[in-house]
């Protein structure tokens, strides 16, 4: 039911949701693919078969060493993209309920998630699922680091909330002055992303100031570039940090303008600018 619910949130078709409900049926019960085909049609039985084969592929495989080849095999085996979506929904629910399993299984499944399934969610452009899979994997694989980041984020929460509201108000006011309609949001980066920054810069959480990212959602393509001009006029851009993923989208279809600026009080800030349609693709693939 949980897997079917996740697929429903993604607005998938009836065959996918039926397959989500039955994704473990062949593996865990006396039901056969023939039974499923007879009762619910060939399409559902093909999807269930695809998910069952992928589940069997990773059993007992030394994940870290073979992650890349496993990802390629899974992509090759899934003749229908819906098979991967069902498997990713299954894995997300597994990760959400991983606390009920023995520690040895927790580690194996979390490693598999980090090395195989989170990159697949990224490849398909489903940022929502990717971020949650990465954070849950970090929770089980590096519990002390996860706790340290959680404490670090909580410690400066009030300061960050004030900073976030101040920046959002300033961007909205400047955009309105230039006749640009849109909404501005601010969010803390997910924990796995913060951890990657800590590794890259070789610093502790207390030394990271750009863990809040701002997102500007505008009505149309022209407004994306105009909003960028407004932000660069307000604050000094950081050299080498501008990316135009609208002109040159990522292979998974992701489109957005990314920039980093030296904001109020000399803090580095990351800003993403996109349209509503681009945002939907970025979150849901």
CSV table of C-alpha atoms in Angstrom, one decimal:
chain,number,residue,atom,x,y,z
A,1,UNK,CA,0.0,0.0,0.0
A,2,UNK,CA,2.8,2.4,0.8
A,3,UNK,CA,4.5,1.8,-2.5
A,4,UNK,CA,1.2,2.2,-4.4
A,5,UNK,CA,0.7,5.5,-2.4
A,6,UNK,CA,4.1,6.8,-3.5
A,7,UNK,CA,3.3,6.0,-7.1
A,8,UNK,CA,0.0,7.7,-6.8
A,9,UNK,CA,1.7,10.9,-5.5
A,10,UNK,CA,3.8,10.8,-8.7
A,11,UNK,CA,0.6,10.6,-10.8
A,12,UNK,CA,1.5,7.3,-12.4
A,13,UNK,CA,-1.0,5.2,-14.4
A,14,UNK,CA,-3.3,2.4,-13.3
A,15,UNK,CA,-1.0,-0.4,-14.4
A,16,UNK,CA,1.9,1.0,-12.4
A,17,UNK,CA,-0.2,1.4,-9.2
A,18,UNK,CA,-1.6,-2.1,-9.6
A,19,UNK,CA,2.0,-3.3,-10.0
A,20,UNK,CA,3.0,-1.3,-6.9
A,21,UNK,CA,0.4,-3.1,-4.9
A,22,UNK,CA,1.6,-6.5,-6.2
A,23,UNK,CA,5.4,-5.8,-6.5
A,24,UNK,CA,6.2,-8.5,-3.9
A,25,UNK,CA,3.4,-10.9,-4.7
A,26,UNK,CA,5.4,-13.3,-6.9
A,27,UNK,CA,8.4,-13.3,-4.5
A,28,UNK,CA,6.5,-13.6,-1.2
A,29,UNK,CA,3.3,-15.6,-2.0
A,30,UNK,CA,2.0,-18.5,-4.1
A,31,UNK,CA,0.8,-16.1,-6.8
A,32,UNK,CA,2.4,-16.6,-10.2
A,33,UNK,CA,2.9,-14.2,-13.1
A,34,UNK,CA,0.3,-16.2,-15.0
A,35,UNK,CA,-2.3,-15.5,-12.2
A,36,UNK,CA,-1.5,-11.8,-12.4
A,37,UNK,CA,-1.8,-11.8,-16.2
A,38,UNK,CA,-5.1,-13.6,-16.0
A,39,UNK,CA,-6.6,-11.4,-13.4
A,40,UNK,CA,-5.1,-8.0,-14.2
A,41,UNK,CA,-3.7,-8.2,-17.7
A,42,UNK,CA,-0.4,-8.8,-19.4
A,43,UNK,CA,0.9,-5.2,-18.8
A,44,UNK,CA,0.7,-5.5,-15.0
A,45,UNK,CA,2.4,-9.0,-15.1
A,46,UNK,CA,5.3,-7.6,-17.2
A,47,UNK,CA,5.8,-4.7,-14.7
A,48,UNK,CA,5.7,-7.1,-11.7
A,49,UNK,CA,8.1,-9.5,-13.4
A,50,UNK,CA,10.6,-6.6,-14.1
A,51,UNK,CA,10.5,-5.4,-10.5
A,52,UNK,CA,11.0,-9.0,-9.2
A,53,UNK,CA,14.0,-9.6,-11.5
A,54,UNK,CA,15.7,-6.3,-10.3
A,55,UNK,CA,15.1,-7.3,-6.7
A,56,UNK,CA,16.9,-10.6,-7.3
A,57,UNK,CA,19.8,-8.9,-9.0
A,58,UNK,CA,21.3,-7.2,-6.0
A,59,UNK,CA,20.9,-10.1,-3.5
A,60,UNK,CA,24.3,-11.1,-2.1
A,61,UNK,CA,26.2,-8.9,-4.5
A,62,UNK,CA,29.2,-6.9,-3.0
A,63,UNK,CA,27.7,-3.6,-3.8
A,64,UNK,CA,30.4,-1.0,-3.4
A,65,UNK,CA,32.7,-2.8,-5.9
A,66,UNK,CA,30.1,-3.4,-8.6
A,67,UNK,CA,27.7,-0.5,-8.2
A,68,UNK,CA,28.3,1.0,-11.6
A,69,UNK,CA,27.9,-2.3,-13.5
A,70,UNK,CA,24.8,-3.1,-11.4
A,71,UNK,CA,23.3,0.3,-12.3
A,72,UNK,CA,23.9,-0.4,-15.9
A,73,UNK,CA,22.4,-3.9,-15.7
A,74,UNK,CA,19.3,-2.6,-13.9
A,75,UNK,CA,18.8,0.2,-16.5
A,76,UNK,CA,19.2,-2.4,-19.3
A,77,UNK,CA,16.8,-4.9,-17.8
A,78,UNK,CA,14.1,-2.4,-17.1
A,79,UNK,CA,12.6,-2.3,-20.6
A,80,UNK,CA,9.8,-0.1,-19.3
A,81,UNK,CA,10.7,3.1,-17.3
A,82,UNK,CA,7.8,2.3,-14.9
A,83,UNK,CA,9.7,-0.7,-13.6
A,84,UNK,CA,12.4,1.6,-12.3
A,85,UNK,CA,9.8,4.0,-10.7
A,86,UNK,CA,8.1,1.1,-8.9
A,87,UNK,CA,11.5,-0.3,-7.7
A,88,UNK,CA,12.5,3.2,-6.5
A,89,UNK,CA,9.2,3.6,-4.6
A,90,UNK,CA,9.8,0.2,-3.1
A,91,UNK,CA,13.3,1.1,-2.0
A,92,UNK,CA,12.2,4.4,-0.5
A,93,UNK,CA,9.6,2.6,1.6
A,94,UNK,CA,12.2,0.0,2.6
A,95,UNK,CA,14.5,2.8,3.8
A,96,UNK,CA,11.7,4.6,5.7
A,97,UNK,CA,11.1,1.3,7.7
A,98,UNK,CA,14.7,0.1,7.9
A,99,UNK,CA,14.9,0.6,11.6
A,100,UNK,CA,12.9,-2.7,12.1
A,101,UNK,CA,15.6,-4.8,10.5
A,102,UNK,CA,18.8,-6.3,12.1
A,103,UNK,CA,21.9,-4.0,11.9
A,104,UNK,CA,23.7,-6.1,9.4
A,105,UNK,CA,20.8,-5.9,6.9
A,106,UNK,CA,20.4,-2.1,7.6
A,107,UNK,CA,24.0,-1.6,6.5
A,108,UNK,CA,23.8,-3.7,3.4
A,109,UNK,CA,20.5,-2.1,2.2
A,110,UNK,CA,21.7,1.4,3.1
A,111,UNK,CA,24.9,0.9,1.1
A,112,UNK,CA,23.0,-0.5,-1.9
A,113,UNK,CA,20.7,2.6,-1.7
A,114,UNK,CA,23.6,5.0,-1.7
A,115,UNK,CA,25.5,3.3,-4.5
A,116,UNK,CA,22.7,2.2,-6.8
A,117,UNK,CA,19.2,3.6,-6.1
A,118,UNK,CA,19.9,7.2,-5.1
A,119,UNK,CA,22.1,7.7,-8.3
A,120,UNK,CA,19.2,6.2,-10.3
A,121,UNK,CA,16.7,8.6,-8.8
A,122,UNK,CA,19.2,11.4,-9.8
A,123,UNK,CA,19.6,10.0,-13.3
A,124,UNK,CA,15.8,10.1,-13.7
A,125,UNK,CA,15.7,13.6,-12.2
A,126,UNK,CA,13.5,12.8,-9.2
A,127,UNK,CA,15.1,15.2,-6.7
A,128,UNK,CA,12.5,14.6,-4.0
A,129,UNK,CA,13.2,10.8,-3.8
A,130,UNK,CA,17.0,11.2,-4.4
A,131,UNK,CA,17.4,13.6,-1.4
A,132,UNK,CA,15.4,11.4,1.0
A,133,UNK,CA,17.2,8.2,-0.1
A,134,UNK,CA,20.6,9.9,0.4
A,135,UNK,CA,19.7,11.3,3.8
A,136,UNK,CA,18.4,7.9,5.0
A,137,UNK,CA,21.4,6.1,3.7
A,138,UNK,CA,23.7,8.6,5.6
A,139,UNK,CA,21.6,8.0,8.8
A,140,UNK,CA,22.4,4.3,8.7
A,141,UNK,CA,25.9,4.3,7.3
A,142,UNK,CA,27.4,7.3,9.1
A,143,UNK,CA,25.1,7.8,12.2
A,144,UNK,CA,27.6,10.0,14.1
A,145,UNK,CA,28.1,12.3,11.2
A,146,UNK,CA,24.3,12.5,10.6
A,147,UNK,CA,23.8,13.4,14.3
A,148,UNK,CA,26.6,16.0,14.1
A,149,UNK,CA,25.0,17.7,11.0
A,150,UNK,CA,21.5,17.5,12.6
A,151,UNK,CA,22.8,19.2,15.8
A,152,UNK,CA,24.8,21.8,13.8
A,153,UNK,CA,21.7,22.7,11.7
A,154,UNK,CA,19.5,22.9,14.8
A,155,UNK,CA,22.0,25.1,16.7
A,156,UNK,CA,21.9,28.1,14.3
A,157,UNK,CA,18.2,27.6,13.2
A,158,UNK,CA,16.9,30.9,14.6
A,159,UNK,CA,19.7,32.9,13.0
A,160,UNK,CA,19.2,31.1,9.7
A,161,UNK,CA,15.4,31.6,9.8
A,162,UNK,CA,15.9,35.4,10.3
A,163,UNK,CA,18.5,35.5,7.5
A,164,UNK,CA,16.2,33.5,5.2
A,165,UNK,CA,13.2,35.8,5.7
A,166,UNK,CA,15.3,38.9,5.2
A,167,UNK,CA,16.8,37.6,1.9
A,168,UNK,CA,13.5,36.4,0.6
A,169,UNK,CA,11.9,39.8,1.3
A,170,UNK,CA,14.7,41.7,-0.3
A,171,UNK,CA,14.6,39.5,-3.5
A,172,UNK,CA,10.8,39.8,-3.7
A,173,UNK,CA,10.9,43.6,-3.3
A,174,UNK,CA,13.6,44.0,-6.0
A,175,UNK,CA,11.8,41.7,-8.4
A,176,UNK,CA,8.5,43.6,-7.9
A,177,UNK,CA,10.3,46.9,-8.6
A,178,UNK,CA,11.4,45.5,-11.9
A,179,UNK,CA,8.0,44.1,-12.7
A,180,UNK,CA,8.9,40.4,-12.4
A,181,UNK,CA,6.2,38.2,-10.9
A,182,UNK,CA,7.3,35.2,-8.9
A,183,UNK,CA,7.7,33.5,-5.5
A,184,UNK,CA,10.9,33.1,-3.5
A,185,UNK,CA,11.5,30.3,-1.1
A,186,UNK,CA,14.4,29.4,1.2
A,187,UNK,CA,15.4,25.9,2.4
A,188,UNK,CA,18.2,24.2,4.2
A,189,UNK,CA,20.1,21.8,2.0
A,190,UNK,CA,19.5,18.1,2.7
A,191,UNK,CA,22.0,16.4,5.1
A,192,UNK,CA,23.8,14.3,2.5
A,193,UNK,CA,24.4,17.5,0.4
A,194,UNK,CA,25.8,19.3,3.5
A,195,UNK,CA,28.1,16.3,4.2
A,196,UNK,CA,29.5,16.4,0.7
A,197,UNK,CA,30.3,20.1,1.2
A,198,UNK,CA,32.0,19.3,4.5
A,199,UNK,CA,34.2,16.7,2.7
A,200,UNK,CA,35.0,18.9,-0.4
A,201,UNK,CA,36.0,21.9,1.8
A,202,UNK,CA,37.5,19.8,4.6
A,203,UNK,CA,35.5,21.8,7.2
A,204,UNK,CA,33.1,21.1,10.1
A,205,UNK,CA,29.4,22.0,9.9
A,206,UNK,CA,30.1,25.1,12.1
A,207,UNK,CA,32.3,26.5,9.3
A,208,UNK,CA,29.7,26.1,6.6
A,209,UNK,CA,27.6,29.3,5.9
A,210,UNK,CA,25.9,28.4,2.6
A,211,UNK,CA,23.7,25.6,3.8
A,212,UNK,CA,20.5,27.6,3.0
A,213,UNK,CA,19.6,27.7,-0.7
A,214,UNK,CA,17.1,30.1,-2.2
A,215,UNK,CA,14.8,29.3,-5.1
A,216,UNK,CA,13.0,31.8,-7.3
A,217,UNK,CA,10.1,30.5,-9.3
A,218,UNK,CA,8.9,32.9,-12.1
A,219,UNK,CA,6.3,32.9,-14.8
A,220,UNK,CA,8.3,32.5,-18.0
A,221,UNK,CA,11.7,32.0,-19.5
A,222,UNK,CA,12.5,35.7,-20.0
A,223,UNK,CA,11.8,36.4,-16.4
A,224,UNK,CA,14.4,33.7,-15.3
A,225,UNK,CA,17.2,35.8,-16.9
A,226,UNK,CA,15.8,39.1,-15.7
A,227,UNK,CA,15.6,37.8,-12.1
A,228,UNK,CA,19.2,36.6,-12.4
A,229,UNK,CA,20.2,40.2,-13.5
A,230,UNK,CA,18.3,41.6,-10.5
A,231,UNK,CA,20.1,39.3,-8.0
A,232,UNK,CA,23.5,40.0,-9.5
A,233,UNK,CA,22.8,43.7,-9.2
A,234,UNK,CA,21.9,43.3,-5.5
A,235,UNK,CA,24.8,41.1,-4.5
A,236,UNK,CA,28.3,40.4,-5.9
A,237,UNK,CA,28.3,37.1,-7.9
A,238,UNK,CA,31.0,34.5,-6.9
A,239,UNK,CA,33.2,33.8,-9.9
A,240,UNK,CA,32.9,30.4,-11.5
A,241,UNK,CA,29.7,29.5,-9.7
A,242,UNK,CA,27.1,30.4,-12.4
A,243,UNK,CA,25.5,27.5,-14.3
A,244,UNK,CA,23.0,27.9,-17.1
A,245,UNK,CA,21.1,24.6,-17.1
A,246,UNK,CA,18.2,26.2,-19.1
A,247,UNK,CA,20.4,26.8,-22.2
A,248,UNK,CA,22.2,23.5,-21.6
A,249,UNK,CA,19.9,21.2,-19.7
A,250,UNK,CA,21.3,18.2,-17.7
A,251,UNK,CA,20.9,14.8,-19.4
A,252,UNK,CA,18.0,14.0,-17.1
A,253,UNK,CA,16.0,17.0,-18.4
A,254,UNK,CA,16.7,19.3,-15.4
A,255,UNK,CA,16.6,23.0,-16.2
A,256,UNK,CA,17.4,25.9,-13.9
A,257,UNK,CA,19.8,28.9,-13.5
A,258,UNK,CA,22.2,28.4,-10.6
A,259,UNK,CA,24.3,31.2,-9.1
A,260,UNK,CA,26.1,31.9,-5.9
A,261,UNK,CA,26.5,35.4,-4.5
A,262,UNK,CA,28.0,37.1,-1.5
A,263,UNK,CA,24.8,38.1,0.4
A,264,UNK,CA,24.0,40.2,3.4
A,265,UNK,CA,26.6,40.1,6.2
A,266,UNK,CA,29.1,38.6,3.7
A,267,UNK,CA,27.5,35.2,3.7
A,268,UNK,CA,27.7,33.0,0.6
A,269,UNK,CA,24.3,32.2,-0.8
A,270,UNK,CA,23.1,29.8,-3.5
A,271,UNK,CA,20.2,30.8,-5.7
A,272,UNK,CA,18.3,28.7,-8.2
A,273,UNK,CA,15.9,30.4,-10.7
A,274,UNK,CA,13.4,28.5,-12.8
A,275,UNK,CA,9.8,28.4,-14.1
A,276,UNK,CA,7.0,26.4,-12.5
A,277,UNK,CA,7.2,23.8,-15.2
A,278,UNK,CA,11.0,23.5,-14.8
A,279,UNK,CA,10.4,23.1,-11.0
A,280,UNK,CA,7.9,20.3,-11.5
A,281,UNK,CA,10.4,18.4,-13.7
A,282,UNK,CA,13.2,19.0,-11.2
A,283,UNK,CA,11.2,17.6,-8.3
A,284,UNK,CA,9.3,14.8,-10.0
A,285,UNK,CA,11.5,13.8,-12.9
